[in-house]
CSV table of C-alpha atoms in Angstrom, one decimal:
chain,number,residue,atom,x,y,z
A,1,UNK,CA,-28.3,47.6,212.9
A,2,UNK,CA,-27.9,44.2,211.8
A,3,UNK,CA,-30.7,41.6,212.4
A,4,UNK,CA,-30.7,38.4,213.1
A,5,UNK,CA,-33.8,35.5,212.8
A,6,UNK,CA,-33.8,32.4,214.9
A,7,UNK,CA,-36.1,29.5,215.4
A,8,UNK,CA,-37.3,27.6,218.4
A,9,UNK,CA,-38.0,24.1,216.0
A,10,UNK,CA,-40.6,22.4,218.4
A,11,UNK,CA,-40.6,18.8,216.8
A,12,UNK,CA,-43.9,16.7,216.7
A,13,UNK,CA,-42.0,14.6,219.9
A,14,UNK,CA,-41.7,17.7,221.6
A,15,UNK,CA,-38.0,17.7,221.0
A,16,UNK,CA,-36.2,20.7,219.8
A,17,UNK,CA,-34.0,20.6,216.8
A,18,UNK,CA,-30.1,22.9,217.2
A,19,UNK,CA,-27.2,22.8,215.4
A,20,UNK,CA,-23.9,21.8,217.1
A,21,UNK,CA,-20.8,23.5,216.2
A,22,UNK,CA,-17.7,22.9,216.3
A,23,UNK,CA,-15.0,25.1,215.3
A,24,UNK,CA,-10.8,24.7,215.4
A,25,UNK,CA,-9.5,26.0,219.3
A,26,UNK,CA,-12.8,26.5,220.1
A,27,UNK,CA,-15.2,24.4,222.7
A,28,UNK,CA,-17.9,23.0,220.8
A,29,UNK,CA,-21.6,24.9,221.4
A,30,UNK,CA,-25.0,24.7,219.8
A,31,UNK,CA,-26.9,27.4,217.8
A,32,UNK,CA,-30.9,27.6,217.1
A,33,UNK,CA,-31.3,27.7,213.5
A,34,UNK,CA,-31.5,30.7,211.3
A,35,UNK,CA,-29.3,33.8,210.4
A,36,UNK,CA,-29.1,37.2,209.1
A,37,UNK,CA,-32.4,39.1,207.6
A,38,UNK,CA,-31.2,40.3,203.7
A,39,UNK,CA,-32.2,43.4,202.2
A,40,UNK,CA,-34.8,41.6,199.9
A,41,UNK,CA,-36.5,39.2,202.5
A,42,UNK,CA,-40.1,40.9,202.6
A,43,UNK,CA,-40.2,40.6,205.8
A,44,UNK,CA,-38.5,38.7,209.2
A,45,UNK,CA,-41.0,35.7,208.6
A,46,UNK,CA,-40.3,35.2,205.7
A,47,UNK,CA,-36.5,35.4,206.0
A,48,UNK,CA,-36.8,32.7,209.0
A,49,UNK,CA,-38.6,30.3,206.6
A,50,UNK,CA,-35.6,31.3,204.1
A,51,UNK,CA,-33.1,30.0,206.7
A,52,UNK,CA,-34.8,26.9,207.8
A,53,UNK,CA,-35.4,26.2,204.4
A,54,UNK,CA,-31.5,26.8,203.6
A,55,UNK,CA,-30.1,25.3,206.9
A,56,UNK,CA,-32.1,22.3,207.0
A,57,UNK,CA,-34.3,22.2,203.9
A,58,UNK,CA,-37.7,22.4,206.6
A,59,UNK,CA,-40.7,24.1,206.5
A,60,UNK,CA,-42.1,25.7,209.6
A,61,UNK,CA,-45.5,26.9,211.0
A,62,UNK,CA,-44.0,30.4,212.8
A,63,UNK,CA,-46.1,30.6,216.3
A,64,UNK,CA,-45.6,33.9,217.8
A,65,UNK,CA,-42.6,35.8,218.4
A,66,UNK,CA,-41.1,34.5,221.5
A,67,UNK,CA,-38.4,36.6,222.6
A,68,UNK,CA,-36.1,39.8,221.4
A,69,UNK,CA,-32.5,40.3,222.0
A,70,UNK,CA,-30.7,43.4,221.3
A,71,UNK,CA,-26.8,45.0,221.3
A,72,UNK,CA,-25.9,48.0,220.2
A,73,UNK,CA,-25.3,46.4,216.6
A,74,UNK,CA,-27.2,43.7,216.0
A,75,UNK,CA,-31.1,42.4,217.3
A,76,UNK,CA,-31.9,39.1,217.2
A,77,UNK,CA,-35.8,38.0,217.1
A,78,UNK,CA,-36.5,34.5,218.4
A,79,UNK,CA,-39.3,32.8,216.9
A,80,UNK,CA,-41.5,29.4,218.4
A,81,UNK,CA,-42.0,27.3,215.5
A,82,UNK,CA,-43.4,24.0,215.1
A,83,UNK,CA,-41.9,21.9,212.4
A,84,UNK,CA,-42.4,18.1,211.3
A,85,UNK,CA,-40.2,17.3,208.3
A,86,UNK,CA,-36.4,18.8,207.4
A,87,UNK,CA,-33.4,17.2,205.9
A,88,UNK,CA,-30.0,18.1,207.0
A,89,UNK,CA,-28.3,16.4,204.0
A,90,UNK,CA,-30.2,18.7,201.9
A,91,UNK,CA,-29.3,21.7,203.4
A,92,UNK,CA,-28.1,24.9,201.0
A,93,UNK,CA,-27.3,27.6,203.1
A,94,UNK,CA,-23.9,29.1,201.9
A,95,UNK,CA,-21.7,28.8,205.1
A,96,UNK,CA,-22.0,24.9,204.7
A,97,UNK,CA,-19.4,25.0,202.1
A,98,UNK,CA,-17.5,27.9,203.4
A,99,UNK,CA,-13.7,27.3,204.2
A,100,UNK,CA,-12.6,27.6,207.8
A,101,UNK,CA,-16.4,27.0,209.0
A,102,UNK,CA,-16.0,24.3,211.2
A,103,UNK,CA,-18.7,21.6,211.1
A,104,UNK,CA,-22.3,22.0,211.8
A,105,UNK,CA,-24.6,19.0,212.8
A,106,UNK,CA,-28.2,19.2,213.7
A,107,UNK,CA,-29.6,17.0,216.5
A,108,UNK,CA,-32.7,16.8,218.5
A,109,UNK,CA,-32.6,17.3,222.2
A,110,UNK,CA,-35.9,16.7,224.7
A,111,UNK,CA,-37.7,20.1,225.1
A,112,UNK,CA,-37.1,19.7,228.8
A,113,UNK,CA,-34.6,21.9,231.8
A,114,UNK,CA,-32.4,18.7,231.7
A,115,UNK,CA,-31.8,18.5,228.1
A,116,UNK,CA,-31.1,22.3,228.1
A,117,UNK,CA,-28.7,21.4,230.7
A,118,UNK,CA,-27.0,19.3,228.8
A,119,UNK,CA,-25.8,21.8,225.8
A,120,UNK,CA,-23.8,24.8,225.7
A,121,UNK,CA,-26.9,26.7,223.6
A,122,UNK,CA,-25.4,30.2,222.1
A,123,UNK,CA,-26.9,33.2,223.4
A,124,UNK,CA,-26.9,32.3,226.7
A,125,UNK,CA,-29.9,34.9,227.5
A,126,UNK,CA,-32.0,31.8,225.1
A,127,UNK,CA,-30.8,29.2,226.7
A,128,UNK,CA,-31.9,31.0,230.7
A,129,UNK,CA,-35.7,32.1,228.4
A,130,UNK,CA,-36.2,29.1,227.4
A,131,UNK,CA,-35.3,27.4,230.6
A,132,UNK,CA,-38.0,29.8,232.2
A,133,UNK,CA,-40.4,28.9,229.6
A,134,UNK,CA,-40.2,25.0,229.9
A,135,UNK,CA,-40.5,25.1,233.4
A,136,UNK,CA,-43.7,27.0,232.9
A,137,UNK,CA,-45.2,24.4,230.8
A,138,UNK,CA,-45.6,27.0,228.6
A,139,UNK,CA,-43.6,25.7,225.4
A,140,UNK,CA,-44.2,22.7,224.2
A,141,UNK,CA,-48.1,22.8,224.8
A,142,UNK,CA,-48.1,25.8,222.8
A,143,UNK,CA,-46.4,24.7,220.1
A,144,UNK,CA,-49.2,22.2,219.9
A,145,UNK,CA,-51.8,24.5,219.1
């Protein structure tokens, strides 16, 4: 089973940092960072601090484990994070320079329902968690902590 690490970046404005993609012929949609756990990551921590560092050369504090999603081929863990300094334009991560990747940008949207609203984040089960979350008041004060 393949499995997949992704980050809920809580900034110190209580933003949240994604990455918008755009691909040829397809509508433009947003990603949490992260990717793929490799065969020598020691663990799932330590392969979501590999991708943040990769995707947008940050370091993160990993809060908790915040939700799990799973297919019959791949799981993908999401992780709350608070983070307070990355770089995009120093980014490594291999699919940056891949041909036929389309663009990535990151951008910061408010850690609110409305700014949720206003992206097309990719799973759609995180965007509806995260949704529930927020309106619980349960996020952003605990990425404070």
């Amino acid at each position: 089973m393949i499995e997949r690490v992704r980050a809920v970046l809580v900034t110190a404005d209580d933003t949240m940092l994604v990455i918008r993609r755009t691909r040829p012929g397809i509508p433009e949609y947003w990603v949490l960072p992260g990717g793929g756990v490799e065969h020598d990551d020691v663990s799932r921590e330590a392969a979501l601090h590999r991708e943040i560092h990769e995707e947008i050369a940050g370091k993160a504090d990993i809060i908790r484990l915040l939700h799990t999603m799973e297919s019959d081929d791949e799981r993908q863990l999401f992780y709350l994070a608070r983070i307070a300094t990355w770089s995009f334009e120093d980014r490594t991560g291999p699919e940056f320079s891949a041909e036929g990747r389309g663009e990535y940008a990151l951008e910061e949207i408010p850690l609110t329902p409305e700014g949720l609203d206003g992206i097309d984040l990719k799973p759609e089960g995180i965007a509806h968690v995260l949704r529930g979350a927020i309106s619980a008041g349960g996020l952003g004060a605990e990425a404070s902590l």
